[in-house]
Coordinates of C-alpha atoms and ligand atoms in Angstrom, one line a residue:
X8 CA 21.4 12.0 17.5
X9 CA 20.3 8.2 17.7
X10 CA 18.3 8.8 14.5
X11 CA 21.2 10.4 12.5
X12 CA 21.6 8.1 9.3
X13 CA 25.3 8.3 10.0
X14 CA 24.7 6.6 13.3
X15 CA 26.2 3.2 12.3
X16 CA 28.7 0.8 13.8
X17 CA 30.9 -1.6 12.2
X18 CA 32.0 -4.7 14.1
X19 CA 34.8 -7.1 12.8
X20 CA 34.2 -10.7 13.0
X21 CA 37.5 -12.6 12.2
X22 CA 37.2 -16.3 12.1
X23 CA 39.4 -16.9 15.1
X24 CA 36.9 -14.8 17.2
X25 CA 37.7 -11.8 19.5
X26 CA 36.9 -10.9 23.1
X27 CA 33.4 -9.9 22.0
X28 CA 32.7 -11.9 18.9
X29 CA 32.6 -15.7 18.7
X30 CA 34.8 -17.9 16.4
X31 CA 33.2 -19.0 13.1
X32 CA 34.0 -21.0 10.0
X33 CA 33.2 -18.4 7.3
X34 CA 35.5 -15.9 5.9
X35 CA 36.5 -12.7 7.8
X36 CA 33.6 -10.2 7.6
X37 CA 32.4 -7.0 8.9
X38 CA 28.9 -6.4 10.3
X39 CA 27.2 -3.0 10.3
X40 CA 24.3 -2.0 12.6
X41 CA 22.3 1.2 11.5
X42 CA 20.8 3.4 14.1
X43 CA 21.3 0.6 16.7
X44 CA 19.8 2.5 19.7
X45 CA 16.6 3.3 17.8
X46 CA 16.0 -0.3 16.7
X47 CA 16.8 -1.6 20.2
X48 CA 14.0 0.7 21.4
X49 CA 11.8 -0.5 18.6
X50 CA 12.4 -4.2 19.5
X51 CA 11.6 -3.3 23.1
X52 CA 8.4 -1.7 22.0
X53 CA 7.4 -4.7 19.9
X54 CA 8.2 -6.9 22.8
X55 CA 11.0 -8.7 21.2
X56 CA 13.4 -10.3 23.8
X57 CA 17.0 -9.3 22.9
X58 CA 18.5 -12.8 23.6
X59 CA 15.8 -14.6 21.5
X60 CA 16.3 -12.1 18.7
X61 CA 20.1 -12.5 18.7
X62 CA 19.8 -16.3 18.8
X63 CA 17.2 -16.5 16.0
X64 CA 19.3 -14.3 13.7
X65 CA 22.8 -15.3 14.5
X66 CA 22.5 -18.6 16.3
X67 CA 23.4 -22.0 14.9
X68 CA 20.0 -22.7 13.5
X69 CA 20.0 -22.2 9.7
X70 CA 17.7 -19.6 8.1
X71 CA 15.1 -20.8 5.7
X72 CA 15.3 -19.2 2.2
X73 CA 11.9 -18.6 0.6
X74 CA 11.6 -19.0 -3.1
X75 CA 12.0 -15.4 -4.3
X76 CA 8.4 -14.3 -3.6
X77 CA 8.8 -10.8 -5.1
X78 CA 9.9 -9.5 -8.3
X79 CA 12.2 -6.8 -6.9
X80 CA 15.2 -9.2 -6.8
X81 CA 15.3 -9.3 -3.0
X82 CA 16.1 -12.5 -1.2
X83 CA 13.9 -13.5 1.8
X84 CA 14.7 -15.6 4.8
X85 CA 12.8 -16.9 7.7
X86 CA 14.3 -17.7 11.1
X87 CA 13.7 -21.2 12.5
X88 CA 11.3 -20.0 15.1
X89 CA 9.2 -18.3 12.3
X90 CA 9.1 -15.0 14.1
X91 CA 11.6 -13.0 12.0
X92 CA 11.7 -12.3 8.3
X93 CA 14.9 -11.1 6.6
X94 CA 14.8 -9.3 3.4
X95 CA 17.9 -8.2 1.4
X96 CA 17.4 -4.5 0.2
X97 CA 19.0 -1.9 -2.0
X98 CA 21.0 1.0 -0.6
X99 CA 18.2 3.3 -1.8
X100 CA 15.7 1.3 0.4
X101 CA 18.0 1.6 3.5
X102 CA 18.1 5.3 2.7
X103 CA 14.3 5.6 2.6
X104 CA 14.0 3.6 5.9
X105 CA 16.6 5.8 7.7
X106 CA 15.0 9.1 6.3
X107 CA 11.6 8.0 7.7
X108 CA 12.9 6.5 10.8
X109 CA 12.0 9.4 13.2
X110 CA 8.3 9.6 11.9
X111 CA 8.1 5.8 11.7
X112 CA 9.2 5.6 15.4
X113 CA 6.7 8.3 16.4
X114 CA 3.9 6.6 14.4
X115 CA 4.3 3.1 15.9
X116 CA 4.8 4.4 19.4
X117 CA 1.6 6.5 19.0
X118 CA -0.5 3.6 17.5
X119 CA 0.2 0.3 18.9
X120 CA -2.3 -1.2 16.4
X121 CA -0.4 0.2 13.5
X122 CA -0.4 -2.2 10.6
X123 CA 2.8 -1.1 9.0
X124 CA 5.7 -3.6 8.9
X125 CA 7.4 -4.0 12.2
X126 CA 11.1 -3.3 11.6
X127 CA 13.4 -4.8 14.0
X128 CA 16.8 -3.9 12.6
X129 CA 18.8 -2.9 9.6
X130 CA 22.2 -4.3 8.9
X131 CA 24.9 -4.8 6.4
X132 CA 27.5 -7.7 6.1
X133 CA 30.6 -7.2 4.1
X134 CA 32.9 -10.2 3.6
X135 CA 36.6 -9.2 3.2
X136 CA 37.0 -8.5 -0.5
X137 CA 33.3 -9.1 -1.1
X138 CA 30.2 -7.1 -1.9
X139 CA 28.2 -5.4 0.8
X140 CA 24.9 -7.1 1.5
X141 CA 22.2 -4.9 3.2
X142 CA 19.2 -6.3 4.7
X143 CA 16.3 -5.6 7.2
X144 CA 14.8 -7.7 9.7
X145 CA 11.2 -7.5 10.2
X146 CA 8.2 -9.3 11.9
X147 CA 6.8 -12.3 10.0
X148 CA 3.2 -11.5 9.6
X149 CA 2.3 -15.1 9.3
X150 CA 3.9 -16.4 12.5
X151 CA 1.2 -18.4 13.8
X152 CA 0.1 -21.7 15.3
X153 CA -2.4 -21.9 12.4
X154 CA -1.6 -23.1 8.9
X155 CA -2.0 -20.1 6.6
X156 CA -3.8 -21.7 3.6
X157 CA -4.2 -18.7 1.4
X158 CA -2.2 -15.5 1.1
X159 CA -3.0 -12.4 -0.8
X160 CA -0.7 -9.5 -1.7
X161 CA -3.1 -6.6 -2.4
X162 CA -2.4 -3.2 -3.7
X163 CA -5.7 -2.0 -5.0
X164 CA -4.6 -1.9 -8.6
X165 CA -5.4 -4.3 -11.4
X166 CA -2.7 -3.9 -14.0
X167 CA -0.6 -7.1 -14.0
X168 CA -2.1 -8.0 -10.6
X169 CA -2.7 -11.8 -10.9
X170 CA -0.5 -14.7 -10.1
X171 CA 1.1 -16.1 -13.3
X172 CA 0.4 -19.7 -12.0
X173 CA -2.3 -21.9 -13.6
X174 CA -5.2 -22.8 -11.2
X175 CA -3.9 -26.4 -10.5
X176 CA -0.4 -25.1 -9.3
X177 CA -1.8 -22.7 -6.7
X178 CA -1.2 -23.8 -3.3
X179 CA -0.5 -22.4 0.3
X180 CA 2.7 -21.0 -0.6
X181 CA 1.5 -19.1 -3.7
X182 CA 1.1 -15.3 -3.2
X183 CA -2.1 -14.5 -4.9
X184 CA -2.8 -10.9 -6.0
X185 CA -5.6 -8.4 -6.5
X186 CA -7.2 -10.1 -9.5
X187 CA -7.1 -13.5 -7.9
X188 CA -9.0 -12.4 -4.8
X189 CA -12.2 -14.4 -4.5
X190 CA -13.3 -13.5 -1.0
X191 CA -14.7 -10.6 1.1
X192 CA -13.7 -10.6 4.7
X193 CA -16.4 -10.0 7.3
X194 CA -15.1 -8.5 10.6
X195 CA -16.9 -8.0 13.8
X196 CA -18.1 -4.4 14.1
X197 CA -15.5 -3.1 16.6
X198 CA -12.6 -4.7 14.7
X199 CA -13.9 -3.4 11.4
X200 CA -14.1 0.1 12.7
X201 CA -10.6 -0.1 14.3
X202 CA -9.3 -1.4 10.9
X203 CA -10.8 1.5 9.0
X204 CA -9.4 4.0 11.5
X205 CA -6.0 2.4 11.5
X206 CA -5.6 2.1 7.8
X207 CA -6.4 5.8 7.5
X208 CA -3.7 6.7 10.0
X209 CA -1.1 4.3 8.4
X210 CA -1.9 5.6 4.8
X211 CA -1.6 9.2 6.0
X212 CA 1.7 8.4 7.5
X213 CA 2.9 6.7 4.3
X214 CA 1.5 9.5 2.1
X215 CA 3.4 12.1 4.2
X216 CA 6.6 10.1 3.6
X217 CA 5.9 9.9 -0.1
X218 CA 5.9 6.2 0.0
X219 CA 3.9 4.0 -2.4
X220 CA 3.8 0.6 -4.0
X221 CA 3.1 -1.0 -0.5
X222 CA 0.7 -3.9 -0.2
X223 CA -1.7 -5.2 2.3
X224 CA -0.6 -8.9 2.8
X225 CA -3.4 -11.0 3.9
X226 CA -3.1 -14.6 5.3
X227 CA -6.1 -16.8 5.7
X228 CA -6.6 -19.9 7.9
X229 CA -9.8 -21.8 7.4
X230 CA -11.3 -23.1 10.6
X231 CA -13.1 -26.3 9.9
X232 CA -13.4 -27.4 13.5
X233 CA -16.7 -27.4 15.3
X234 CA -15.7 -25.0 17.9
X235 CA -19.2 -24.8 19.3
X236 CA -19.5 -28.5 20.1
X237 CA -16.9 -27.9 23.0
X238 CA -19.5 -25.4 24.3
X239 CA -22.2 -28.0 24.5
X240 CA -24.2 -26.8 21.5
X241 CA -26.5 -29.2 19.6
X242 CA -24.9 -31.0 16.7
X243 CA -28.0 -30.1 14.7
X244 CA -27.1 -26.5 14.9
X245 CA -23.5 -27.1 14.2
X246 CA -23.8 -29.4 11.3
X247 CA -20.8 -28.8 8.9
X248 CA -21.1 -25.1 8.8
X249 CA -24.6 -25.1 7.2
X250 CA -26.9 -23.3 9.6
X251 CA -30.6 -23.4 9.0
X252 CA -32.1 -20.1 10.2
X253 CA -30.7 -16.6 10.3
X254 CA -31.1 -16.5 14.1
X255 CA -29.0 -19.6 14.6
X256 CA -26.4 -18.3 12.3
X257 CA -26.1 -15.1 14.3
X258 CA -26.0 -17.0 17.5
X259 CA -23.3 -19.3 16.3
X260 CA -21.1 -16.5 15.0
X261 CA -21.4 -14.8 18.3
X262 CA -20.3 -18.0 20.0
X263 CA -17.2 -18.4 17.9
X264 CA -16.2 -14.8 18.2
X265 CA -16.9 -15.0 21.9
X266 CA -14.9 -18.2 22.3
X267 CA -11.9 -16.7 20.6
X268 CA -12.2 -13.6 22.8
X269 CA -12.6 -15.7 26.0
X270 CA -9.5 -17.8 25.1
X271 CA -7.7 -14.6 24.7
X272 CA -8.8 -13.4 28.0
X273 CA -7.4 -16.5 29.5
X274 CA -4.1 -15.7 28.1
X275 CA -4.2 -12.2 29.5
X276 CA -5.1 -13.5 33.0
X277 CA -2.3 -16.0 32.8
X278 CA 0.1 -13.0 32.2
X279 CA 0.7 -13.8 28.6
X280 CA 0.3 -11.4 25.6
X281 CA -3.2 -11.2 24.1
X282 CA -2.9 -13.2 20.9
X283 CA -5.8 -11.4 19.1
X284 CA -4.9 -7.9 18.0
X285 CA -5.6 -5.9 14.8
X286 CA -4.1 -7.9 11.9
X287 CA -3.2 -11.0 14.0
X288 CA -5.2 -14.0 14.9
X289 CA -8.4 -12.2 14.1
X290 CA -11.6 -14.3 14.0
X291 CA -13.5 -13.5 10.9
X292 CA -15.7 -14.8 8.1
X293 CA -14.7 -15.1 4.5
X294 CA -17.4 -14.9 2.0
X295 CA -16.7 -16.4 -1.4
X296 CA -17.1 -14.0 -4.3
X297 CA -16.3 -14.1 -8.1
X298 CA -12.7 -13.4 -8.7
X299 CA -12.0 -9.8 -9.6
X300 CA -10.5 -11.0 -12.9
X301 CA -13.8 -12.7 -13.8
X302 CA -16.1 -10.1 -12.8
X303 CA -15.3 -6.8 -11.1
X304 CA -17.7 -6.8 -8.3
X305 CA -15.6 -4.6 -6.2
X306 CA -16.7 -1.5 -8.0
X307 CA -18.8 1.1 -6.1
X308 CA -20.9 -0.6 -3.5
X309 CA -20.6 -4.1 -5.0
X310 CA -19.0 -5.7 -2.2
X311 CA -21.0 -4.1 0.5
X312 CA -24.2 -5.8 -0.8
X313 CA -22.8 -9.1 -2.0
X314 CA -24.8 -11.9 -3.2
X315 CA -24.8 -14.5 -0.5
X316 CA -21.8 -16.8 -1.3
X317 CA -20.4 -19.6 0.6
X318 CA -19.3 -18.5 4.1
X319 CA -16.1 -19.8 6.0
X320 CA -15.0 -19.3 9.5
X321 CA -11.5 -18.0 9.2
X322 CA -8.6 -16.5 11.2
X323 CA -7.0 -13.6 9.5
X324 CA -3.5 -12.2 9.6
X325 CA -2.6 -9.0 7.8
X326 CA -0.3 -6.0 7.6
X327 CA 1.1 -3.3 5.3
X328 CA 4.4 -4.5 3.7
X329 CA 6.9 -3.2 1.2
X330 CA 7.0 0.3 2.4
X331 CA 10.4 1.4 1.3
X332 CA 9.6 2.6 -2.2
X333 CA 9.4 6.4 -2.4
X334 CA 8.0 8.2 -5.3
X335 CA 11.3 9.1 -7.0
X336 CA 12.2 9.8 -10.7
X337 CA 12.1 6.2 -11.7
X338 CA 8.5 5.9 -10.7
X339 CA 7.6 9.0 -12.6
X340 CA 9.2 7.5 -15.8
X341 CA 7.5 4.1 -15.1
X342 CA 4.2 5.9 -14.7
X343 CA 4.6 7.9 -17.9
X344 CA 5.7 4.8 -19.8
X345 CA 2.9 2.5 -18.5
X346 CA 0.2 5.0 -18.9
X347 CA 0.9 5.0 -22.6
X348 CA -0.2 1.4 -22.6
X349 CA -2.9 1.2 -19.9
X350 CA -5.5 3.3 -18.0
X351 CA -3.2 5.3 -15.6
X352 CA -5.6 4.6 -12.7
X353 CA -5.2 0.9 -12.9
X354 CA -1.4 0.7 -12.7
X355 CA 0.5 0.5 -9.5
X356 CA 2.8 3.5 -10.0
X357 CA 0.6 6.5 -9.4
X358 CA 1.8 9.2 -7.0
X359 CA 1.6 8.7 -3.2
X360 CA -1.6 10.5 -2.7
X361 CA -3.5 8.7 -5.4
X362 CA -1.9 5.5 -4.4
X363 CA -3.0 5.8 -0.7
X364 CA -6.6 6.7 -1.9
X365 CA -6.9 3.8 -4.2
X366 CA -5.4 1.4 -1.6
X367 CA -7.9 2.6 1.1
X368 CA -10.8 2.5 -1.2
X369 CA -10.1 -1.0 -2.1
X370 CA -9.6 -2.1 1.5
X371 CA -12.9 -0.5 2.5
X372 CA -14.5 -2.7 -0.2
X373 CA -13.0 -6.1 0.6
X374 CA -13.6 -5.9 4.3
X375 CA -17.2 -5.8 5.4
X376 CA -18.7 -5.0 8.9
X377 CA -20.4 -8.3 10.1
X378 CA -23.7 -7.2 11.5
Ligands
ATP29 P1 7.3 -6.8 -5.3 O1 8.3 -5.7 -5.9 O2 7.0 -7.8 -6.3 O3 6.0 -6.1 -4.8 P2 9.3 -7.2 -3.3 O4 10.3 -8.1 -3.8 O5 9.6 -5.8 -3.0 O6 7.9 -7.4 -4.1 P3 7.7 -7.6 -0.9 O7 6.5 -7.0 -1.6 O8 8.3 -6.9 0.2 O9 8.9 -7.9 -1.9 O10 7.4 -9.1 -0.4 C1 7.2 -10.1 -1.4 C2 6.4 -11.2 -0.7 O11 7.1 -11.7 0.4 C3 5.0 -10.8 -0.2 O12 4.0 -10.9 -1.2 C4 4.8 -11.9 1.0 O13 4.4 -13.1 0.4 C5 6.2 -12.0 1.5 N1 6.4 -11.2 2.6 C6 7.0 -9.9 2.6 N2 7.0 -9.3 3.8 C7 6.5 -10.2 4.7 C8 6.2 -10.2 6.1 N3 6.6 -9.2 6.9 N4 5.6 -11.2 6.7 C9 5.3 -12.3 5.9 N5 5.5 -12.4 4.5 C10 6.1 -11.3 4.0

């Protein structure tokens, strides 16, 4: 019964306050919680403290509005503590989320490494005499002590998939797209294998729910510190990332990965949550490639035998976002219309099965097992 889409509660918030609601200075409004017991369980599963959550969303700290990153018309806000992202959504998107909620719940319970967006709540606010505003609260993928210096929103399609900005205006806040991607990401073998397994499971879940148009959002932090120095390694070996022999390079890489894992072990021993997990805080190497728009090196096999480009030690953050578009009639029309003008396989609106295949194929080319 908790999953029933009709399971929603309205609370009135009059400005003067009530026994259970605080006084406030805005107009009288009503607040709706959708499937509150399910989301309470989900927050619990994702280890979100109820008090911290309430204070972050409803406390006195202002939310930070992001300059409309998407083209859907949604508004995005970040809480002060950077942990939660609020996105305004259409009624149809709420419907999709509530429809898939039972299987979403099952999926994230079954796979703790799932990369699909972590949903913490769905709500609606209606000021008296005003319009309803529906929004979801989700985990901010880039909540990190590191600066995210590059961000990519990747769908595996090419049509219209580049940022409209000229090179000089691209900065840390720009969301770059498929055709702008100029890196391949090298992951340690066990993480690489885990990623491939999990992406398969996540895509199967989304496909079964007839979802499409989702993206893999990737955030990159470039480590320019000489981590090895702290471990007493010779500065000669460490010199500004340029390592002379293959053996030394392998050794260094091992040290960096090991140090990150050891730091994480310290956290666990101190009773804190591990900070490295699939899609968060992952030590990796980024190898510079030609941009896809310059030369499509990501076609069959290309990225698995890349020419040796510059290599950067990085920390990666990633997850699957924008999972509330189902393949409805609008998409069918969009597909028919767009395919008149472009190669149907290159546009983003293909059916969920094709979408998921193209998405997975792309991911398996941009991530490489670091041997
Ligand atoms: P579009 O229709 O253009 O694909 P949209 O308006 O539906 O976009 P999303 O794709 O959900 O919006 O998100 C747009 C951008 O917002 C992303 O590219 C990313 O930069 C940021 N974003 C969305 N969700 C998250 C998240 N969970 N964590 C961090 N950033 C996010």
